């Protein structure tokens, strides 16, 4: 219901006569779910690649302070971050830090990060399934 309401508002805005003089900027972490007919209505669509393995490591390291992470298995972490956007990876890292702090730990483990990254993957899957039922 929420997705349909947002889409209808968006389409209504695009149909308004004043919209021809407007600049519309939109963003999504789920470009594969966008309707192709909707995309054709844009003059230009910019796409950004998902973070590389090195970028995933850098993103996570930047968001782990003040925690320590001496025994992180980066290969496992990078695999768990596959197909996630930078925003999703940042959110996962921040949630892993919160969980460690609430558990009164000063170190982040591979399991902490993997759990949070997999939650984002699961949310993406649910979102994809829900998107398929709209329309």
PDB file of N, CA and C in Angstrom, residues 7-76:
ATOM      1  N   UNK A   7       4.359   5.737  -5.416  1.00  0.00           N
ATOM      2  CA  UNK A   7       4.426   5.706  -6.877  1.00  0.00           C
ATOM      3  C   UNK A   7       3.363   6.602  -7.493  1.00  0.00           C
ATOM      4  N   UNK A   8       2.128   6.532  -6.978  1.00  0.00           N
ATOM      5  CA  UNK A   8       1.057   7.375  -7.519  1.00  0.00           C
ATOM      6  C   UNK A   8       1.365   8.857  -7.323  1.00  0.00           C
ATOM      7  N   UNK A   9       1.891   9.232  -6.170  1.00  0.00           N
ATOM      8  CA  UNK A   9       2.263  10.634  -5.915  1.00  0.00           C
ATOM      9  C   UNK A   9       3.360  11.075  -6.874  1.00  0.00           C
ATOM     10  N   UNK A  10       4.304  10.209  -7.069  1.00  0.00           N
ATOM     11  CA  UNK A  10       5.415  10.480  -7.969  1.00  0.00           C
ATOM     12  C   UNK A  10       4.914  10.693  -9.401  1.00  0.00           C
ATOM     13  N   UNK A  11       4.067   9.794  -9.884  1.00  0.00           N
ATOM     14  CA  UNK A  11       3.533   9.905 -11.240  1.00  0.00           C
ATOM     15  C   UNK A  11       2.663  11.148 -11.393  1.00  0.00           C
ATOM     16  N   UNK A  12       1.899  11.461 -10.360  1.00  0.00           N
ATOM     17  CA  UNK A  12       1.052  12.647 -10.392  1.00  0.00           C
ATOM     18  C   UNK A  12       1.910  13.911 -10.514  1.00  0.00           C
ATOM     19  N   UNK A  13       2.998  13.955  -9.773  1.00  0.00           N
ATOM     20  CA  UNK A  13       3.909  15.090  -9.851  1.00  0.00           C
ATOM     21  C   UNK A  13       4.462  15.230 -11.269  1.00  0.00           C
ATOM     22  N   UNK A  14       4.832  14.111 -11.876  1.00  0.00           N
ATOM     23  CA  UNK A  14       5.426  14.148 -13.212  1.00  0.00           C
ATOM     24  C   UNK A  14       4.424  14.599 -14.276  1.00  0.00           C
ATOM     25  N   UNK A  15       3.130  14.406 -14.013  1.00  0.00           N
ATOM     26  CA  UNK A  15       2.101  14.778 -14.989  1.00  0.00           C
ATOM     27  C   UNK A  15       1.683  16.246 -14.880  1.00  0.00           C
ATOM     28  N   UNK A  16       2.028  16.908 -13.781  1.00  0.00           N
ATOM     29  CA  UNK A  16       1.637  18.303 -13.591  1.00  0.00           C
ATOM     30  C   UNK A  16       2.321  19.181 -14.634  1.00  0.00           C
ATOM     31  N   UNK A  17       1.587  20.186 -15.155  1.00  0.00           N
ATOM     32  CA  UNK A  17       2.193  21.088 -16.148  1.00  0.00           C
ATOM     33  C   UNK A  17       3.441  21.789 -15.622  1.00  0.00           C
ATOM     34  N   UNK A  18       3.455  22.139 -14.351  1.00  0.00           N
ATOM     35  CA  UNK A  18       4.622  22.834 -13.792  1.00  0.00           C
ATOM     36  C   UNK A  18       5.828  21.914 -13.676  1.00  0.00           C
ATOM     37  N   UNK A  19       5.607  20.609 -13.776  1.00  0.00           N
ATOM     38  CA  UNK A  19       6.714  19.654 -13.658  1.00  0.00           C
ATOM     39  C   UNK A  19       7.671  19.751 -14.842  1.00  0.00           C
ATOM     40  N   UNK A  20       7.217  20.303 -15.965  1.00  0.00           N
ATOM     41  CA  UNK A  20       8.100  20.405 -17.126  1.00  0.00           C
ATOM     42  C   UNK A  20       9.244  21.382 -16.886  1.00  0.00           C
ATOM     43  N   UNK A  21       9.056  22.318 -15.979  1.00  0.00           N
ATOM     44  CA  UNK A  21      10.111  23.277 -15.644  1.00  0.00           C
ATOM     45  C   UNK A  21      10.857  22.875 -14.386  1.00  0.00           C
ATOM     46  N   UNK A  22      10.587  21.699 -13.893  1.00  0.00           N
ATOM     47  CA  UNK A  22      11.177  21.251 -12.635  1.00  0.00           C
ATOM     48  C   UNK A  22      12.310  20.264 -12.881  1.00  0.00           C
ATOM     49  N   UNK A  23      13.154  20.189 -11.899  1.00  0.00           N
ATOM     50  CA  UNK A  23      14.203  19.177 -11.902  1.00  0.00           C
ATOM     51  C   UNK A  23      13.862  18.194 -10.801  1.00  0.00           C
ATOM     52  N   UNK A  24      13.779  16.953 -11.151  1.00  0.00           N
ATOM     53  CA  UNK A  24      13.441  15.912 -10.187  1.00  0.00           C
ATOM     54  C   UNK A  24      14.647  15.007 -10.008  1.00  0.00           C
ATOM     55  N   UNK A  25      15.069  14.829  -8.779  1.00  0.00           N
ATOM     56  CA  UNK A  25      16.168  13.939  -8.465  1.00  0.00           C
ATOM     57  C   UNK A  25      15.607  12.848  -7.565  1.00  0.00           C
ATOM     58  N   UNK A  26      15.818  11.611  -7.938  1.00  0.00           N
ATOM     59  CA  UNK A  26      15.324  10.480  -7.154  1.00  0.00           C
ATOM     60  C   UNK A  26      16.452   9.478  -6.991  1.00  0.00           C
ATOM     61  N   UNK A  27      16.378   8.695  -5.922  1.00  0.00           N
ATOM     62  CA  UNK A  27      17.419   7.699  -5.671  1.00  0.00           C
ATOM     63  C   UNK A  27      16.787   6.446  -5.085  1.00  0.00           C
ATOM     64  N   UNK A  28      17.427   5.322  -5.337  1.00  0.00           N
ATOM     65  CA  UNK A  28      16.955   4.067  -4.776  1.00  0.00           C
ATOM     66  C   UNK A  28      18.130   3.131  -4.546  1.00  0.00           C
ATOM     67  N   UNK A  29      17.993   2.281  -3.539  1.00  0.00           N
ATOM     68  CA  UNK A  29      18.968   1.211  -3.324  1.00  0.00           C
ATOM     69  C   UNK A  29      18.539  -0.047  -4.066  1.00  0.00           C
ATOM     70  N   UNK A  30      17.420   0.014  -4.757  1.00  0.00           N
ATOM     71  CA  UNK A  30      16.861  -1.157  -5.433  1.00  0.00           C
ATOM     72  C   UNK A  30      16.514  -0.844  -6.894  1.00  0.00           C
ATOM     73  N   UNK A  31      17.490  -0.446  -7.710  1.00  0.00           N
ATOM     74  CA  UNK A  31      17.182  -0.058  -9.087  1.00  0.00           C
ATOM     75  C   UNK A  31      16.600  -1.192  -9.928  1.00  0.00           C
ATOM     76  N   UNK A  32      16.932  -2.416  -9.601  1.00  0.00           N
ATOM     77  CA  UNK A  32      16.418  -3.537 -10.398  1.00  0.00           C
ATOM     78  C   UNK A  32      14.911  -3.713 -10.228  1.00  0.00           C
ATOM     79  N   UNK A  33      14.341  -3.086  -9.213  1.00  0.00           N
ATOM     80  CA  UNK A  33      12.913  -3.229  -8.959  1.00  0.00           C
ATOM     81  C   UNK A  33      12.078  -2.142  -9.627  1.00  0.00           C
ATOM     82  N   UNK A  34      12.742  -1.168 -10.228  1.00  0.00           N
ATOM     83  CA  UNK A  34      12.005  -0.076 -10.854  1.00  0.00           C
ATOM     84  C   UNK A  34      11.407  -0.514 -12.180  1.00  0.00           C
ATOM     85  N   UNK A  35      10.222  -0.035 -12.431  1.00  0.00           N
ATOM     86  CA  UNK A  35       9.514  -0.336 -13.663  1.00  0.00           C
ATOM     87  C   UNK A  35      10.222   0.342 -14.835  1.00  0.00           C
ATOM     88  N   UNK A  36      10.480  -0.400 -15.891  1.00  0.00           N
ATOM     89  CA  UNK A  36      11.201   0.134 -17.047  1.00  0.00           C
ATOM     90  C   UNK A  36      10.426   1.271 -17.711  1.00  0.00           C
ATOM     91  N   UNK A  37       9.098   1.174 -17.735  1.00  0.00           N
ATOM     92  CA  UNK A  37       8.289   2.245 -18.328  1.00  0.00           C
ATOM     93  C   UNK A  37       8.459   3.541 -17.539  1.00  0.00           C
ATOM     94  N   UNK A  38       8.585   3.435 -16.240  1.00  0.00           N
ATOM     95  CA  UNK A  38       8.820   4.611 -15.404  1.00  0.00           C
ATOM     96  C   UNK A  38      10.191   5.213 -15.703  1.00  0.00           C
ATOM     97  N   UNK A  39      11.195   4.380 -15.837  1.00  0.00           N
ATOM     98  CA  UNK A  39      12.544   4.867 -16.110  1.00  0.00           C
ATOM     99  C   UNK A  39      12.631   5.613 -17.442  1.00  0.00           C
ATOM    100  N   UNK A  40      11.842   5.206 -18.423  1.00  0.00           N
ATOM    101  CA  UNK A  40      11.874   5.858 -19.734  1.00  0.00           C
ATOM    102  C   UNK A  40      11.388   7.308 -19.664  1.00  0.00           C
ATOM    103  N   UNK A  41      10.689   7.651 -18.606  1.00  0.00           N
ATOM    104  CA  UNK A  41      10.159   9.007 -18.472  1.00  0.00           C
ATOM    105  C   UNK A  41      11.218  10.009 -18.012  1.00  0.00           C
ATOM    106  N   UNK A  42      12.364   9.509 -17.598  1.00  0.00           N
ATOM    107  CA  UNK A  42      13.433  10.385 -17.138  1.00  0.00           C
ATOM    108  C   UNK A  42      14.346  10.745 -18.299  1.00  0.00           C
ATOM    109  N   UNK A  43      14.827  11.978 -18.293  1.00  0.00           N
ATOM    110  CA  UNK A  43      15.784  12.399 -19.312  1.00  0.00           C
ATOM    111  C   UNK A  43      17.118  11.695 -19.136  1.00  0.00           C
ATOM    112  N   UNK A  44      17.487  11.468 -17.891  1.00  0.00           N
ATOM    113  CA  UNK A  44      18.782  10.851 -17.615  1.00  0.00           C
ATOM    114  C   UNK A  44      18.679   9.990 -16.359  1.00  0.00           C
ATOM    115  N   UNK A  45      19.315   8.841 -16.401  1.00  0.00           N
ATOM    116  CA  UNK A  45      19.366   7.947 -15.243  1.00  0.00           C
ATOM    117  C   UNK A  45      20.835   7.645 -14.968  1.00  0.00           C
ATOM    118  N   UNK A  46      21.273   7.956 -13.764  1.00  0.00           N
ATOM    119  CA  UNK A  46      22.650   7.677 -13.355  1.00  0.00           C
ATOM    120  C   UNK A  46      22.644   6.438 -12.482  1.00  0.00           C
ATOM    121  N   UNK A  47      23.521   5.529 -12.776  1.00  0.00           N
ATOM    122  CA  UNK A  47      23.628   4.327 -11.963  1.00  0.00           C
ATOM    123  C   UNK A  47      25.033   4.243 -11.394  1.00  0.00           C
ATOM    124  N   UNK A  48      25.105   3.808 -10.153  1.00  0.00           N
ATOM    125  CA  UNK A  48      26.378   3.645  -9.477  1.00  0.00           C
ATOM    126  C   UNK A  48      26.565   2.176  -9.147  1.00  0.00           C
ATOM    127  N   UNK A  49      27.769   1.717  -9.309  1.00  0.00           N
ATOM    128  CA  UNK A  49      28.080   0.322  -9.014  1.00  0.00           C
ATOM    129  C   UNK A  49      28.046   0.085  -7.505  1.00  0.00           C
ATOM    130  N   UNK A  50      27.780  -1.151  -7.135  1.00  0.00           N
ATOM    131  CA  UNK A  50      27.853  -1.521  -5.731  1.00  0.00           C
ATOM    132  C   UNK A  50      29.326  -1.510  -5.320  1.00  0.00           C
ATOM    133  N   UNK A  51      29.592  -1.322  -4.037  1.00  0.00           N
ATOM    134  CA  UNK A  51      30.986  -1.226  -3.584  1.00  0.00           C
ATOM    135  C   UNK A  51      31.793  -2.493  -3.885  1.00  0.00           C
ATOM    136  N   UNK A  52      33.065  -2.270  -4.233  1.00  0.00           N
ATOM    137  CA  UNK A  52      33.995  -3.380  -4.455  1.00  0.00           C
ATOM    138  C   UNK A  52      34.408  -3.962  -3.103  1.00  0.00           C
ATOM    139  N   UNK A  53      35.150  -5.042  -3.118  1.00  0.00           N
ATOM    140  CA  UNK A  53      35.621  -5.662  -1.873  1.00  0.00           C
ATOM    141  C   UNK A  53      36.450  -4.672  -1.057  1.00  0.00           C
ATOM    142  N   UNK A  54      37.338  -3.938  -1.703  1.00  0.00           N
ATOM    143  CA  UNK A  54      38.152  -2.952  -0.988  1.00  0.00           C
ATOM    144  C   UNK A  54      37.281  -1.837  -0.410  1.00  0.00           C
ATOM    145  N   UNK A  55      36.283  -1.421  -1.166  1.00  0.00           N
ATOM    146  CA  UNK A  55      35.388  -0.372  -0.683  1.00  0.00           C
ATOM    147  C   UNK A  55      34.542  -0.857   0.487  1.00  0.00           C
ATOM    148  N   UNK A  56      34.090  -2.120   0.441  1.00  0.00           N
ATOM    149  CA  UNK A  56      33.327  -2.686   1.563  1.00  0.00           C
ATOM    150  C   UNK A  56      34.167  -2.634   2.828  1.00  0.00           C
ATOM    151  N   UNK A  57      35.416  -3.076   2.734  1.00  0.00           N
ATOM    152  CA  UNK A  57      36.310  -3.037   3.907  1.00  0.00           C
ATOM    153  C   UNK A  57      36.479  -1.605   4.422  1.00  0.00           C
ATOM    154  N   UNK A  58      36.714  -0.677   3.520  1.00  0.00           N
ATOM    155  CA  UNK A  58      36.916   0.725   3.919  1.00  0.00           C
ATOM    156  C   UNK A  58      35.660   1.316   4.560  1.00  0.00           C
ATOM    157  N   UNK A  59      34.505   1.023   3.995  1.00  0.00           N
ATOM    158  CA  UNK A  59      33.233   1.524   4.540  1.00  0.00           C
ATOM    159  C   UNK A  59      33.026   0.998   5.956  1.00  0.00           C
ATOM    160  N   UNK A  60      33.215  -0.291   6.128  1.00  0.00           N
ATOM    161  CA  UNK A  60      32.991  -0.899   7.438  1.00  0.00           C
ATOM    162  C   UNK A  60      34.003  -0.390   8.454  1.00  0.00           C
ATOM    163  N   UNK A  61      35.267  -0.340   8.077  1.00  0.00           N
ATOM    164  CA  UNK A  61      36.290   0.145   9.005  1.00  0.00           C
ATOM    165  C   UNK A  61      35.998   1.578   9.448  1.00  0.00           C
ATOM    166  N   UNK A  62      35.514   2.393   8.544  1.00  0.00           N
ATOM    167  CA  UNK A  62      35.214   3.788   8.869  1.00  0.00           C
ATOM    168  C   UNK A  62      34.074   3.923   9.870  1.00  0.00           C
ATOM    169  N   UNK A  63      33.224   2.907   9.952  1.00  0.00           N
ATOM    170  CA  UNK A  63      32.049   2.983  10.834  1.00  0.00           C
ATOM    171  C   UNK A  63      32.139   2.089  12.060  1.00  0.00           C
ATOM    172  N   UNK A  64      33.298   1.507  12.304  1.00  0.00           N
ATOM    173  CA  UNK A  64      33.439   0.625  13.472  1.00  0.00           C
ATOM    174  C   UNK A  64      33.999   1.325  14.705  1.00  0.00           C
ATOM    175  N   UNK A  65      34.478   2.545  14.562  1.00  0.00           N
ATOM    176  CA  UNK A  65      35.066   3.182  15.738  1.00  0.00           C
ATOM    177  C   UNK A  65      33.988   3.396  16.800  1.00  0.00           C
ATOM    178  N   UNK A  66      34.266   3.285  18.056  1.00  0.00           N
ATOM    179  CA  UNK A  66      35.562   3.104  18.700  1.00  0.00           C
ATOM    180  C   UNK A  66      35.896   1.626  18.947  1.00  0.00           C
ATOM    181  N   UNK A  67      35.229   0.738  18.249  1.00  0.00           N
ATOM    182  CA  UNK A  67      35.401  -0.694  18.481  1.00  0.00           C
ATOM    183  C   UNK A  67      36.703  -1.210  17.867  1.00  0.00           C
ATOM    184  N   UNK A  68      37.164  -2.316  18.416  1.00  0.00           N
ATOM    185  CA  UNK A  68      38.322  -3.015  17.858  1.00  0.00           C
ATOM    186  C   UNK A  68      37.793  -4.160  17.000  1.00  0.00           C
ATOM    187  N   UNK A  69      38.576  -4.568  16.037  1.00  0.00           N
ATOM    188  CA  UNK A  69      38.170  -5.674  15.151  1.00  0.00           C
ATOM    189  C   UNK A  69      39.393  -6.474  14.725  1.00  0.00           C
ATOM    190  N   UNK A  70      40.070  -7.092  15.709  1.00  0.00           N
ATOM    191  CA  UNK A  70      41.332  -7.775  15.420  1.00  0.00           C
ATOM    192  C   UNK A  70      41.193  -9.081  14.636  1.00  0.00           C
ATOM    193  N   UNK A  71      40.054  -9.731  14.708  1.00  0.00           N
ATOM    194  CA  UNK A  71      39.940 -11.062  14.090  1.00  0.00           C
ATOM    195  C   UNK A  71      38.830 -11.135  13.043  1.00  0.00           C
ATOM    196  N   UNK A  72      38.643 -10.077  12.312  1.00  0.00           N
ATOM    197  CA  UNK A  72      37.605 -10.060  11.290  1.00  0.00           C
ATOM    198  C   UNK A  72      38.062 -10.875  10.076  1.00  0.00           C
ATOM    199  N   UNK A  73      37.181 -11.744   9.603  1.00  0.00           N
ATOM    200  CA  UNK A  73      37.432 -12.490   8.372  1.00  0.00           C
ATOM    201  C   UNK A  73      36.812 -11.670   7.232  1.00  0.00           C
ATOM    202  N   UNK A  74      37.656 -10.867   6.592  1.00  0.00           N
ATOM    203  CA  UNK A  74      37.152  -9.942   5.584  1.00  0.00           C
ATOM    204  C   UNK A  74      36.555 -10.647   4.367  1.00  0.00           C
ATOM    205  N   UNK A  75      37.044 -11.821   4.058  1.00  0.00           N
ATOM    206  CA  UNK A  75      36.488 -12.579   2.920  1.00  0.00           C
ATOM    207  C   UNK A  75      35.019 -12.914   3.197  1.00  0.00           C
ATOM    208  N   UNK A  76      34.730 -13.339   4.414  1.00  0.00           N
ATOM    209  CA  UNK A  76      33.351 -13.657   4.812  1.00  0.00           C
ATOM    210  C   UNK A  76      32.486 -12.403   4.796  1.00  0.00           C
TER     211      UNK A  76
END
